[in-house]
XYZ file of C-alpha atoms in Angstrom:
581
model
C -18.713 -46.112 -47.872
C -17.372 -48.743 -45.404
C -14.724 -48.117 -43.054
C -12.652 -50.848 -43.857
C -10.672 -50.866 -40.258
C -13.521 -50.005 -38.449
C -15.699 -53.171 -40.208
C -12.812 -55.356 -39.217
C -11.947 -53.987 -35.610
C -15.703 -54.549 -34.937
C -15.697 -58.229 -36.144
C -12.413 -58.726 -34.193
C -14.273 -57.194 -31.409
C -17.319 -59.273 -30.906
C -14.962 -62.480 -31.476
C -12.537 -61.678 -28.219
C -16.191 -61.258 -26.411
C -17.538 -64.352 -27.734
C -14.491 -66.028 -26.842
C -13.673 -64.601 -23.263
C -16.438 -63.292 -22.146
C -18.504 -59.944 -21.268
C -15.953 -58.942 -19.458
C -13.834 -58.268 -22.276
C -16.478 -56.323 -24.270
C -15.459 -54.119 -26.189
C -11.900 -55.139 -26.571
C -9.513 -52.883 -28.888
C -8.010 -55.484 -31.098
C -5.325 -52.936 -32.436
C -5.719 -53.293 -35.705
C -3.479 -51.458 -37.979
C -2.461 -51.561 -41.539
C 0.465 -54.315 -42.283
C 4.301 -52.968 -42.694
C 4.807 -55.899 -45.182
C 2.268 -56.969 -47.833
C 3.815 -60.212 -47.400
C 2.129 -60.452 -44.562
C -1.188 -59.370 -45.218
C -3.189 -56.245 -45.551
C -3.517 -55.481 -41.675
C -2.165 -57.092 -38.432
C -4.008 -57.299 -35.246
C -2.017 -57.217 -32.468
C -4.320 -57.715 -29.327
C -3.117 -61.094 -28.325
C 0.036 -60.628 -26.054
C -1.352 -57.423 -24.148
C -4.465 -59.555 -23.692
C -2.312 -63.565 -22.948
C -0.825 -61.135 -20.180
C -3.795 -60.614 -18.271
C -5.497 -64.234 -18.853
C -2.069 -65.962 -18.525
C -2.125 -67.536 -21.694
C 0.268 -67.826 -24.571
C -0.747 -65.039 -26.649
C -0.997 -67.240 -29.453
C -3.438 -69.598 -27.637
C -5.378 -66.393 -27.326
C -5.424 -65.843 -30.950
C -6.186 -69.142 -32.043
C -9.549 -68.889 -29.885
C -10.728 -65.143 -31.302
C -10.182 -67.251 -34.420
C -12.434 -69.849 -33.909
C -15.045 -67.108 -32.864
C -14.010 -64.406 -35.772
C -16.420 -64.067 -38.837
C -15.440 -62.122 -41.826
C -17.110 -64.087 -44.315
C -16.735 -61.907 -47.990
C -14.418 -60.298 -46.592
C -11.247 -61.541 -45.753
C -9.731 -65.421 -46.214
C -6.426 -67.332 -44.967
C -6.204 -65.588 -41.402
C -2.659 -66.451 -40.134
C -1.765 -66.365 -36.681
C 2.648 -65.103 -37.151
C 5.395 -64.630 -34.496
C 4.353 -64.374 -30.718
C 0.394 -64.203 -31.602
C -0.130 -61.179 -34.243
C -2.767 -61.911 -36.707
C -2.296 -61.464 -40.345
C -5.397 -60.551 -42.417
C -5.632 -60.692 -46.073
C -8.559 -58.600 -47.466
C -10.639 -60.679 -50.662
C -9.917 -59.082 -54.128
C -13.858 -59.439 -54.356
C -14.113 -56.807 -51.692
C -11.853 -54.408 -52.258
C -13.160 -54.450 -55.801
C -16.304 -53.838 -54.152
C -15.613 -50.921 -51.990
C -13.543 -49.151 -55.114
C -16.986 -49.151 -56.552
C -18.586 -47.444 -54.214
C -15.785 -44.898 -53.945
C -16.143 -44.390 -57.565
C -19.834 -43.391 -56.482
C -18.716 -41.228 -53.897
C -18.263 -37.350 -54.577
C -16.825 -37.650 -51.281
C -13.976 -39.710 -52.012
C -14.558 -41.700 -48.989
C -14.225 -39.096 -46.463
C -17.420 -40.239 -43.828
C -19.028 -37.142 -42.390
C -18.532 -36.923 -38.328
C -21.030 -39.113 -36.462
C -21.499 -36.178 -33.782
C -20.368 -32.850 -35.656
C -19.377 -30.115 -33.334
C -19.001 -26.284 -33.175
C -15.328 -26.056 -33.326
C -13.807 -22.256 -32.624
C -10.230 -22.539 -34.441
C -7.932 -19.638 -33.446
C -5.185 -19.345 -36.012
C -2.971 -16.735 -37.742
C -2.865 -13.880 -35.445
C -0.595 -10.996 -36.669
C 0.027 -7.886 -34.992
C -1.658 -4.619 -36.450
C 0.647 -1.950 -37.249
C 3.036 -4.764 -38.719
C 3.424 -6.540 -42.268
C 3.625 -10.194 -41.563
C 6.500 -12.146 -41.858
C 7.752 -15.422 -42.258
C 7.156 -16.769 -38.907
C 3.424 -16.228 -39.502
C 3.577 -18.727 -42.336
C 2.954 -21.817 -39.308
C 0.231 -20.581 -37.639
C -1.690 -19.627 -40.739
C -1.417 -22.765 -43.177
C -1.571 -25.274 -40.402
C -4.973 -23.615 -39.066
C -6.158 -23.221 -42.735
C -5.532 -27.153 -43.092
C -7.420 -28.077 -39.884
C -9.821 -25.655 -40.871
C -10.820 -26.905 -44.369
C -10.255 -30.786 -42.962
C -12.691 -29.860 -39.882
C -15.061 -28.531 -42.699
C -15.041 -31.533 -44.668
C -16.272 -33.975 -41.899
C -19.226 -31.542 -40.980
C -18.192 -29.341 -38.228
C -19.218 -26.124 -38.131
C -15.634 -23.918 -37.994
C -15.941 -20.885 -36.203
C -12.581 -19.592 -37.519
C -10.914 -16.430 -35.060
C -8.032 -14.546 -36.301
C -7.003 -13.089 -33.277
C -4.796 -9.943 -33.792
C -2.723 -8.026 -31.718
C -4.419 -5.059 -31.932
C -4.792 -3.304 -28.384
C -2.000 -2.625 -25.374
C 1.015 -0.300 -24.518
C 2.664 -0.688 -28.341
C -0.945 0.938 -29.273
C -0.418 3.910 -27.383
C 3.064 4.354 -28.102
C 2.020 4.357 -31.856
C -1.081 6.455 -31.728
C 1.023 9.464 -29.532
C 4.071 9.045 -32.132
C 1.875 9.436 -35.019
C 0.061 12.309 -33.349
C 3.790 14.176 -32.553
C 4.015 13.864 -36.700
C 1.096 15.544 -37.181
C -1.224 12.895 -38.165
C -4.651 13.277 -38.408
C -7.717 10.366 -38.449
C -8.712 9.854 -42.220
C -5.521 10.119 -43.611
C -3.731 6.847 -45.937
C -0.736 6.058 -44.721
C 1.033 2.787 -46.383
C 1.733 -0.009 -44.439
C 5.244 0.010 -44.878
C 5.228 3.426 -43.392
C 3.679 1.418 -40.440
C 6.214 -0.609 -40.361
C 8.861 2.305 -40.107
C 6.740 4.108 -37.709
C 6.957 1.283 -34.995
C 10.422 1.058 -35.014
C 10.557 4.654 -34.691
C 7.967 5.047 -31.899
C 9.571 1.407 -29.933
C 12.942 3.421 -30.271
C 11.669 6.508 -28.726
C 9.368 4.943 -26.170
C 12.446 2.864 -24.798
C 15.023 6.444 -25.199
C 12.687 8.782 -23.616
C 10.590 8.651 -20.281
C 8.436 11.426 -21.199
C 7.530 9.892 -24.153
C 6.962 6.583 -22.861
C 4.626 8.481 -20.013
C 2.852 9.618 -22.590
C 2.056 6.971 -24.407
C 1.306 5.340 -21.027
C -1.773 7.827 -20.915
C -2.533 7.331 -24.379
C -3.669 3.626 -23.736
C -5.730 4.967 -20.807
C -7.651 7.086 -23.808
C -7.594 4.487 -26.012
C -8.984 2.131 -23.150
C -11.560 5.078 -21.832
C -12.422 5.615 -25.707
C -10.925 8.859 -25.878
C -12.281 10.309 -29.480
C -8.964 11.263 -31.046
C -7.276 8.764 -29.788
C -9.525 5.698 -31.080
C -9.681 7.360 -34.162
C -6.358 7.128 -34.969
C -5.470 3.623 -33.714
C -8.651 2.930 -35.907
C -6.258 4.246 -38.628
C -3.999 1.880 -37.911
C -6.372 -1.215 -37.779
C -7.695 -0.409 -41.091
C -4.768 -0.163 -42.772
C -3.318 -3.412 -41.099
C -6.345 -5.585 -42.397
C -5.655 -4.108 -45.924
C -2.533 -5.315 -46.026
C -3.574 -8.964 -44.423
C -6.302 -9.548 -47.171
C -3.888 -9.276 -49.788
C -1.136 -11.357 -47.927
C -4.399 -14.271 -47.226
C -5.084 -14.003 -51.049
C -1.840 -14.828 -51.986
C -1.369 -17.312 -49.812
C -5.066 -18.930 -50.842
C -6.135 -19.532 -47.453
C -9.805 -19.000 -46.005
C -9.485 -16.543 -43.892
C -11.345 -13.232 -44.655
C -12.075 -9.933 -42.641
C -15.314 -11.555 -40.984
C -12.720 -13.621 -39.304
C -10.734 -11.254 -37.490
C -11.576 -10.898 -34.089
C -8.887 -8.428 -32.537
C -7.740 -8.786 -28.810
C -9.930 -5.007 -28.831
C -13.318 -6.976 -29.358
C -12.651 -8.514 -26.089
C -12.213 -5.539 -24.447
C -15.579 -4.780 -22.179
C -15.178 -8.708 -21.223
C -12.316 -8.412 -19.165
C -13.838 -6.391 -16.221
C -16.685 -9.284 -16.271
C -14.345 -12.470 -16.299
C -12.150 -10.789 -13.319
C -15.201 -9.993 -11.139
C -16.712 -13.579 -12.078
C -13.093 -15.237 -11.216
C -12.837 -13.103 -7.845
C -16.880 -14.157 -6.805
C -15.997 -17.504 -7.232
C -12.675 -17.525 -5.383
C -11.314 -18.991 -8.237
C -9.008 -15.667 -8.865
C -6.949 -14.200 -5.810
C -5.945 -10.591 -4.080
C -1.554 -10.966 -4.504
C 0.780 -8.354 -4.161
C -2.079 -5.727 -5.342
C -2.791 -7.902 -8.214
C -5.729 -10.143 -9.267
C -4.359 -13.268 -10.011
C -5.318 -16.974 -10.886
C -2.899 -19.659 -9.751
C -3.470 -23.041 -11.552
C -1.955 -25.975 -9.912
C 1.161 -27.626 -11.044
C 2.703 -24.406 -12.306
C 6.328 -23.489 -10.491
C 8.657 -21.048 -10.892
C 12.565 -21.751 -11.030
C 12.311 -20.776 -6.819
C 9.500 -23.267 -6.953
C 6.674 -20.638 -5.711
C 3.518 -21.236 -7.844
C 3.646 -19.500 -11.196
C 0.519 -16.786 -11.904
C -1.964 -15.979 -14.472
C -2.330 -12.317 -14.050
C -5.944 -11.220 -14.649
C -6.036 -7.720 -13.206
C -2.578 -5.585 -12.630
C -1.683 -3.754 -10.006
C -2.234 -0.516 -12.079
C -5.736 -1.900 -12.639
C -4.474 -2.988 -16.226
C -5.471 -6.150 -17.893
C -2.944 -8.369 -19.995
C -2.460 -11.262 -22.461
C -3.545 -13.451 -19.792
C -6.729 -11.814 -19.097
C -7.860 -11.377 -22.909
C -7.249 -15.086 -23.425
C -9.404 -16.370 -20.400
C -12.000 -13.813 -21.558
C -12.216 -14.939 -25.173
C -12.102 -18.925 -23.742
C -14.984 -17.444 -21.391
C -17.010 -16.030 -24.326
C -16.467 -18.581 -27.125
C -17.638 -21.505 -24.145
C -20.328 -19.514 -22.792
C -21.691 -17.197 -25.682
C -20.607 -19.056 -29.179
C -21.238 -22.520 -27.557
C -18.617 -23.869 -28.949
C -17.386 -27.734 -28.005
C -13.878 -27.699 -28.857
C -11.690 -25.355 -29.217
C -8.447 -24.953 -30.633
C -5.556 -22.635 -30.602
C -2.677 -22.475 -33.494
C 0.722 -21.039 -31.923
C 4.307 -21.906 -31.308
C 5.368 -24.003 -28.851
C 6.669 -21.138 -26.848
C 3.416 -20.555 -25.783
C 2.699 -24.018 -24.600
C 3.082 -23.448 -20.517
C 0.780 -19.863 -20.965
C -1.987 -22.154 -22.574
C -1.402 -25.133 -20.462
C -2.222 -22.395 -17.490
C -4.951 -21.137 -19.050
C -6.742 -23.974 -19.768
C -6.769 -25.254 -16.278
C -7.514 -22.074 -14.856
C -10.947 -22.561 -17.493
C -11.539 -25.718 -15.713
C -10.997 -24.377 -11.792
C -13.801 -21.429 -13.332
C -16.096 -24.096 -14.628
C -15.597 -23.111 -18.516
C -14.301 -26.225 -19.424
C -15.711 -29.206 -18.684
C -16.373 -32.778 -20.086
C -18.641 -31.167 -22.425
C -16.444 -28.985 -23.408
C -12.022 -29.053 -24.521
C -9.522 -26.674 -25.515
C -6.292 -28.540 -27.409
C -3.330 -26.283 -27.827
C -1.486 -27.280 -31.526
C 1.965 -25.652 -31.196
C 4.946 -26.108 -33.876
C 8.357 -25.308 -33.817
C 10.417 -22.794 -35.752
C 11.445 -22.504 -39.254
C 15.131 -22.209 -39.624
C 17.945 -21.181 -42.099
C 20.866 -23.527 -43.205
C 22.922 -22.021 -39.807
C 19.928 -24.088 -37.759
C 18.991 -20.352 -36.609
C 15.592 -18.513 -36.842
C 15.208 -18.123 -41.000
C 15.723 -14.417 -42.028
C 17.729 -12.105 -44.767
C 21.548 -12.496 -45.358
C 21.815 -9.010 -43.150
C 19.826 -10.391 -40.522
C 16.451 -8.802 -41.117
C 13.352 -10.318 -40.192
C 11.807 -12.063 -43.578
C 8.442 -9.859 -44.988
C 5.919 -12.695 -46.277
C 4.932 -10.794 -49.258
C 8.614 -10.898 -50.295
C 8.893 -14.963 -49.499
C 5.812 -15.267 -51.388
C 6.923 -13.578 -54.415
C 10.272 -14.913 -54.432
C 8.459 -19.126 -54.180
C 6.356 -18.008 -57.481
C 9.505 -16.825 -59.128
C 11.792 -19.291 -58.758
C 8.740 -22.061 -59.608
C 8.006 -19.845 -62.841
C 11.577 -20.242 -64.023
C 11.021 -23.642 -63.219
C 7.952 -24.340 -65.685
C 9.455 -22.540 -68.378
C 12.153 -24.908 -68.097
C 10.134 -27.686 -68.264
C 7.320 -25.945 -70.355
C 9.207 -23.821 -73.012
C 7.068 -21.952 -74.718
C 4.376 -21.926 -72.875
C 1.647 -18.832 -72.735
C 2.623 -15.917 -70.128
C -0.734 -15.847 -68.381
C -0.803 -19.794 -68.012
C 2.640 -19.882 -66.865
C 1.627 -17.231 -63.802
C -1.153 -19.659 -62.916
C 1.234 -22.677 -62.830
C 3.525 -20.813 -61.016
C 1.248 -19.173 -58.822
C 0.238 -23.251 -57.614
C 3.710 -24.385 -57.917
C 5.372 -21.620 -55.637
C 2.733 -20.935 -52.755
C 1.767 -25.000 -52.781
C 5.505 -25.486 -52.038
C 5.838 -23.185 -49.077
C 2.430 -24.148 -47.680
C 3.703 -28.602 -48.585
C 6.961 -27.896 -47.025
C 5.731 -26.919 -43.684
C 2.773 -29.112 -43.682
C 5.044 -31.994 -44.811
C 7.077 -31.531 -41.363
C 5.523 -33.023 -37.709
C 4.703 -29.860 -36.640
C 6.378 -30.089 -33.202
C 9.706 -30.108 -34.965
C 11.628 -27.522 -36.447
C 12.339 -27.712 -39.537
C 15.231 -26.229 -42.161
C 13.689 -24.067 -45.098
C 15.521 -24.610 -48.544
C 14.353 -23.644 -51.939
C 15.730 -26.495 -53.475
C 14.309 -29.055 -51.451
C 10.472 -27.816 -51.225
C 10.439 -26.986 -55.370
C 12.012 -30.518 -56.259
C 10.132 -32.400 -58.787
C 11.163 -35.801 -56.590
C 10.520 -36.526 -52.889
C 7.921 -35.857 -50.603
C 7.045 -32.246 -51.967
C 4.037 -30.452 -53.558
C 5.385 -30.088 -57.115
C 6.149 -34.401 -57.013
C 1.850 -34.551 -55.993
C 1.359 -31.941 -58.418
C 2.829 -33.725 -61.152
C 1.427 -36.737 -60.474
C -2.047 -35.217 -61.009
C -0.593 -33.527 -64.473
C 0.645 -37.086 -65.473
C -3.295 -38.823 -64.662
C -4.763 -35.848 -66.370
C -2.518 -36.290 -69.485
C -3.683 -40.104 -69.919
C -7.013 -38.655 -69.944
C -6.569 -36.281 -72.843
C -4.927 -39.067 -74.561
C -7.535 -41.673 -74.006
C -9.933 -39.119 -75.094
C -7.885 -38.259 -78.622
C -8.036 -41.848 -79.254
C -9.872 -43.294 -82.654
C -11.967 -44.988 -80.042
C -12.209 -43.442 -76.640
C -11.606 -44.823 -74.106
C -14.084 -44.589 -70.457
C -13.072 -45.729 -67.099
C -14.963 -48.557 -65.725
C -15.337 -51.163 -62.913
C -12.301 -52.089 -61.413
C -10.671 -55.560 -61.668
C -7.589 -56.458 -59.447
C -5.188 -58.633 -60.994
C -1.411 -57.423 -60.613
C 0.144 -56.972 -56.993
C 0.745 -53.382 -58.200
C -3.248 -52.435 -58.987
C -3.949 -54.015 -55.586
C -1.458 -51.929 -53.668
C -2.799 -49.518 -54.997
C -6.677 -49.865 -54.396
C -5.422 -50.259 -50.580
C -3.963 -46.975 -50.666
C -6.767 -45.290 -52.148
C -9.315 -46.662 -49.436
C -7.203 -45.092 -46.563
C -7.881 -41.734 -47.890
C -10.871 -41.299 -45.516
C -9.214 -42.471 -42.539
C -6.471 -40.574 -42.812
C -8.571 -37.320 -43.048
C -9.935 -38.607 -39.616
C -7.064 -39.551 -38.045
C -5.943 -35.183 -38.956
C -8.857 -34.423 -36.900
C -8.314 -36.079 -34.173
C -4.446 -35.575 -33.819
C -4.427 -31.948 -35.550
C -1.203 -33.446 -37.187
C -1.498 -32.087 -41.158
C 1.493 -33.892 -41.825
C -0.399 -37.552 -41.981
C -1.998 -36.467 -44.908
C 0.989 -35.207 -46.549
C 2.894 -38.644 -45.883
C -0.733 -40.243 -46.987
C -0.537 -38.328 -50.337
C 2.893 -39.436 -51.046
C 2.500 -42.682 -50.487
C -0.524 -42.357 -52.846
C 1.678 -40.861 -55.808
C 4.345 -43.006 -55.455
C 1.785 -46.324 -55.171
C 0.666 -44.734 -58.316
C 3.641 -44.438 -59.940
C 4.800 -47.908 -59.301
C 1.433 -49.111 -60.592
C 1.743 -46.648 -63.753
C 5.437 -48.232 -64.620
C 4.157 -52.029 -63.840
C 0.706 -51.904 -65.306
C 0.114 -50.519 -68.907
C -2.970 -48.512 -69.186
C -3.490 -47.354 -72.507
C -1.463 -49.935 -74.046
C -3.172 -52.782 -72.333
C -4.908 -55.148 -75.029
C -8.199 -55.900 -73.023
C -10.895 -53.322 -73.337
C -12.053 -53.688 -70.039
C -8.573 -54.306 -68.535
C -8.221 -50.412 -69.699
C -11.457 -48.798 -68.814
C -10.500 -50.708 -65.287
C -7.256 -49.168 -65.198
C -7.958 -45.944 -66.054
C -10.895 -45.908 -63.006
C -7.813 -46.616 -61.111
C -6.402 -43.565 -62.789
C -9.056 -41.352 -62.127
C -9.580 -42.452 -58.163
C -6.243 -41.182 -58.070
C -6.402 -37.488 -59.456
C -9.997 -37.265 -57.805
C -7.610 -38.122 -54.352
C -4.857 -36.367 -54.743
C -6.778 -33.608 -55.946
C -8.796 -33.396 -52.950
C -6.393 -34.057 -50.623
C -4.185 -31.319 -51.555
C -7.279 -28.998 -51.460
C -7.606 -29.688 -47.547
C -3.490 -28.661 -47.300
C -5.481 -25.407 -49.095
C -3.071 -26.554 -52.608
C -4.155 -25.912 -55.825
C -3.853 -28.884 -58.735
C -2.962 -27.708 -62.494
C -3.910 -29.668 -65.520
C -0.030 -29.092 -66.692
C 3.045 -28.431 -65.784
């Protein structure tokens, strides 16, 4: 299909040349989609940045990329408005045109990458020994979105779920579980996990023996110590049981191939520290091995460290992550890569980043983009968790979101089949959690509330949902019809159907614009504005009802553009669509 604003910046583009000169080749005429349709369709905007430089009334400039502009078929009655924007009006004829091919297109308009990459996206990242909670929720649908919407344009998505698997809380656990007798090959549940960390974090901080201890038990675990591994392995296995069935839930993409533990990067870190310390690039400080990146200060304005190598001879977080950077660069060649955290972690990736760059790992040929997101709060504007002030277990959010949404369809569905009400549930519930973070910029905190994400109205899952459910019901009824009735080519004739065929042709852009901000919440404001461009069309433009044959067939392509958007858009927020509701 044709890309619409790229056909027109490209046109507006070799006009500005043809009127200035070479010298202003390649020109970005700002084009953008119009606030008003009053105005137009889209507004260009490059005259008064441009009338600065020549010293010309901006509108003096625009009259002259006018004179040079050719968009012959596809756009008429140019008008040059306020201090020099241009107004463009797009021909029915086209648009009519273009919603034929995107009939044609399985991909709904979504244009494969010109130059696909091999993207390493590092997302979710619980701890082992822990059931996840609700502040995992970010981390994990966010990634999952950028994963599926990388996917879609062609990349090949090199997902990493890296868990906390390896460090001091590692021995602490192994020698508490060892004190209780426990012996490798042995089930333990992971709730009991649960208890026994608070149990062994309690003990390591009350008792210095203890703690000693464990501090030799990540030595063993480190030197492979056979007991030792065997019972963290324990732990790991147990962990990743628990994770699969929290992913499947959820309905996000991650599997077990994916998980890539801060363990696996284990015999790496004695290789990046000797490769750092050849190359000068890492330092001798205070008996440590460290990196110092530049434009890092402390609060007494000395330079801020990463440490690669501890004084103990110990490696950290900081290590591990410049290893793994090392190794998906060097060994996965990867071009981009990505890492899905909270912003709290913003200044440790900002410093590791550039201390990839001073090593050589990053380079024009190669970026790192941190995507961090805020916190999910209760109605006090604090961190969201129980009434007693517990920390919120995911498989009890989860399970409480397909609840409530169940009681919801059999409200609105009574009667309706136990096993189909779980499914509509099931899509109701987990699409709302997964829509009400996605819906939010993710830099921004946001408030959970039940009420808010399951509403039927608003800029939610269940509205989109339903708005699929609605297209799908004309459907049924056009097909129960004495004569059924098909879709066919599209005719624009009410303000309403146009509108609407704009909308729909955005679709692809939009998916591009999520790839290259790694903001999921443009699509969620894109599919909104879809359903509710839909709805306005559905109460202004009789479909069924209409008295022309093809004046319904064209209406009800409209329809089915619709459903096949929505329906794929909410599949790259990872959101099931149901046929009712």
């Amino acid at each position: 299909m044709t890309d619409l604003l790229k056909t027109l910046s490209t046109a507006f583009s070799a006009a500005i040349q043809n009127a200035f000169g070479e010298d202003w080749k390649g020109t970005d005429p700002q084009l953008k989609y119009a606030a008003n349709p009053a105005h137009g369709d889209f507004q260009a905007n490059f005259a008064m940045g441009m009338g600065k430089k020549l010293g010309l009334a901006p509108r003096a400039v625009a009259e002259a990329v006018l004179a040079k502009l050719d968009l012959a078929g596809i756009a008429v009655g140019l008008e040059i408005a306020g201090p020099g924007f241009v107004n463009i009006r797009v021909l029915d004829s086209y648009l009519e045109a273009q919603l034929s091919e995107l009939q044609a297109d399985p991909r709904s308009g979504i244009r494969l990458a010109e130059k696909p990459q091999r993207i390493v996206l590092d997302y979710s990242a619980p701890n082992v020994a822990k059931e996840m909670h609700v502040g995992h929720i970010r981390s994990t649908v966010i990634g999952d979105c950028l994963a599926r919407v990388f996917g879609v344009l062609g990349h090949e998505v090199l997902r990493r779920n890296h868990l906390g698997d390896w460090g001091t809380q590692f021995g602490m656990l192994v020698e508490h579980v060892s004190a209780l007798g426990w012996k490798p090959g042995e089930k333990h549940e992971i709730g009991d996990l649960n208890a026994l960390y608070k149990e062994s974090k309690a003990r390591f901080d009350a008792d210095p023996e203890f703690a000693e201890r464990a501090r030799r038990r990540v030595v063993a675990l480190q030197s492979g110590e056979a007991e030792t591994v065997a019972l963290w392995r324990e732990l790991v296995i147990e962990s990743k049981h628990h994770f699969a069935q929290v992913y499947a839930n959820l309905g996000v993409l991650l599997t077990e191939e994916d998980y890539y533990g801060e363990s696996y990067y284990n015999d790496m870190l004695g290789p990046t520290t000797e490769e750092l310390l050849a190359s000068g690039v890492a330092v001798e400080s205070e008996g440590a091995v460290c990196v110092f990146p530049p434009g890092f200060s402390g609060q007494d304005g000395g330079p801020v460290p990463l440490i690669v190598r501890k004084k103990d001879g110990g490696y950290g977080y900081d290590t591990t992550d410049l290893a793994a950077l090392r190794h998906r660069v060097r060994d996965l060649k990867a071009k981009r890569l990505v890492y899905v955290t909270d912003s709290r972690q913003k200044q440790h990736f900002a410093m590791i980043f550039e201390g990839a760059k001073m090593a050589g790992w990053l380079t024009d040929d190669a970026r790192a983009e941190h995507v961090p997101f805020g916190s999910i709060l209760g109605d006090d504007g604090k961190p969201f968790k129980t009434r007693s002030g517990e920390t919120i277990r995911l498989q009890d959010l989860l399970a409480e979101a397909i609840e409530r949404a169940g009681a919801l369809v059999a409200a609105k569905t009574p009667g309706i089949a136990d096993d189909e009400k779980q499914e509509i549930a099931h899509a109701v519930g987990i699409g709302a959690i997964k829509y009400a973070d996605l819906a939010n910029d993710r830099i921004k905190d946001y408030v959970f509330s039940w009420e808010r994400m399951l509403a039927f109205d608003g800029n939610t899952a269940p509205y989109l949902q339903n708005a699929y459910v609605r297209i799908r019901s004309i459907f049924r009824k056009a097909a129960e019809s004495p004569s059924p009735i098909q879709a066919g080519p599209v005719s624009l004739g009410q303000t309403e159907e146009r509108a609407l065929a704009l909308q729909l042709l955005k679709f692809g852009d939009t998916v591009e614009q999520v790839e290259r901000s790694l903001e999921p919440h443009r699509l969620c404001t894109y599919l909104y504005d879809l359903a509710a461009s839909f709805h306005h069309f559905y109460e202004a433009c009789t479909v069924l009802g209409a008295q022309d044959e093809a004046l319904k067939a064209s209406r009800l392509a409209l329809c089915a553009l619709v459903a096949d958007t929505l329906k794929r858009g909410l599949g790259l927020l990872g959101i099931d669509v149901i046929e009712r509701m």
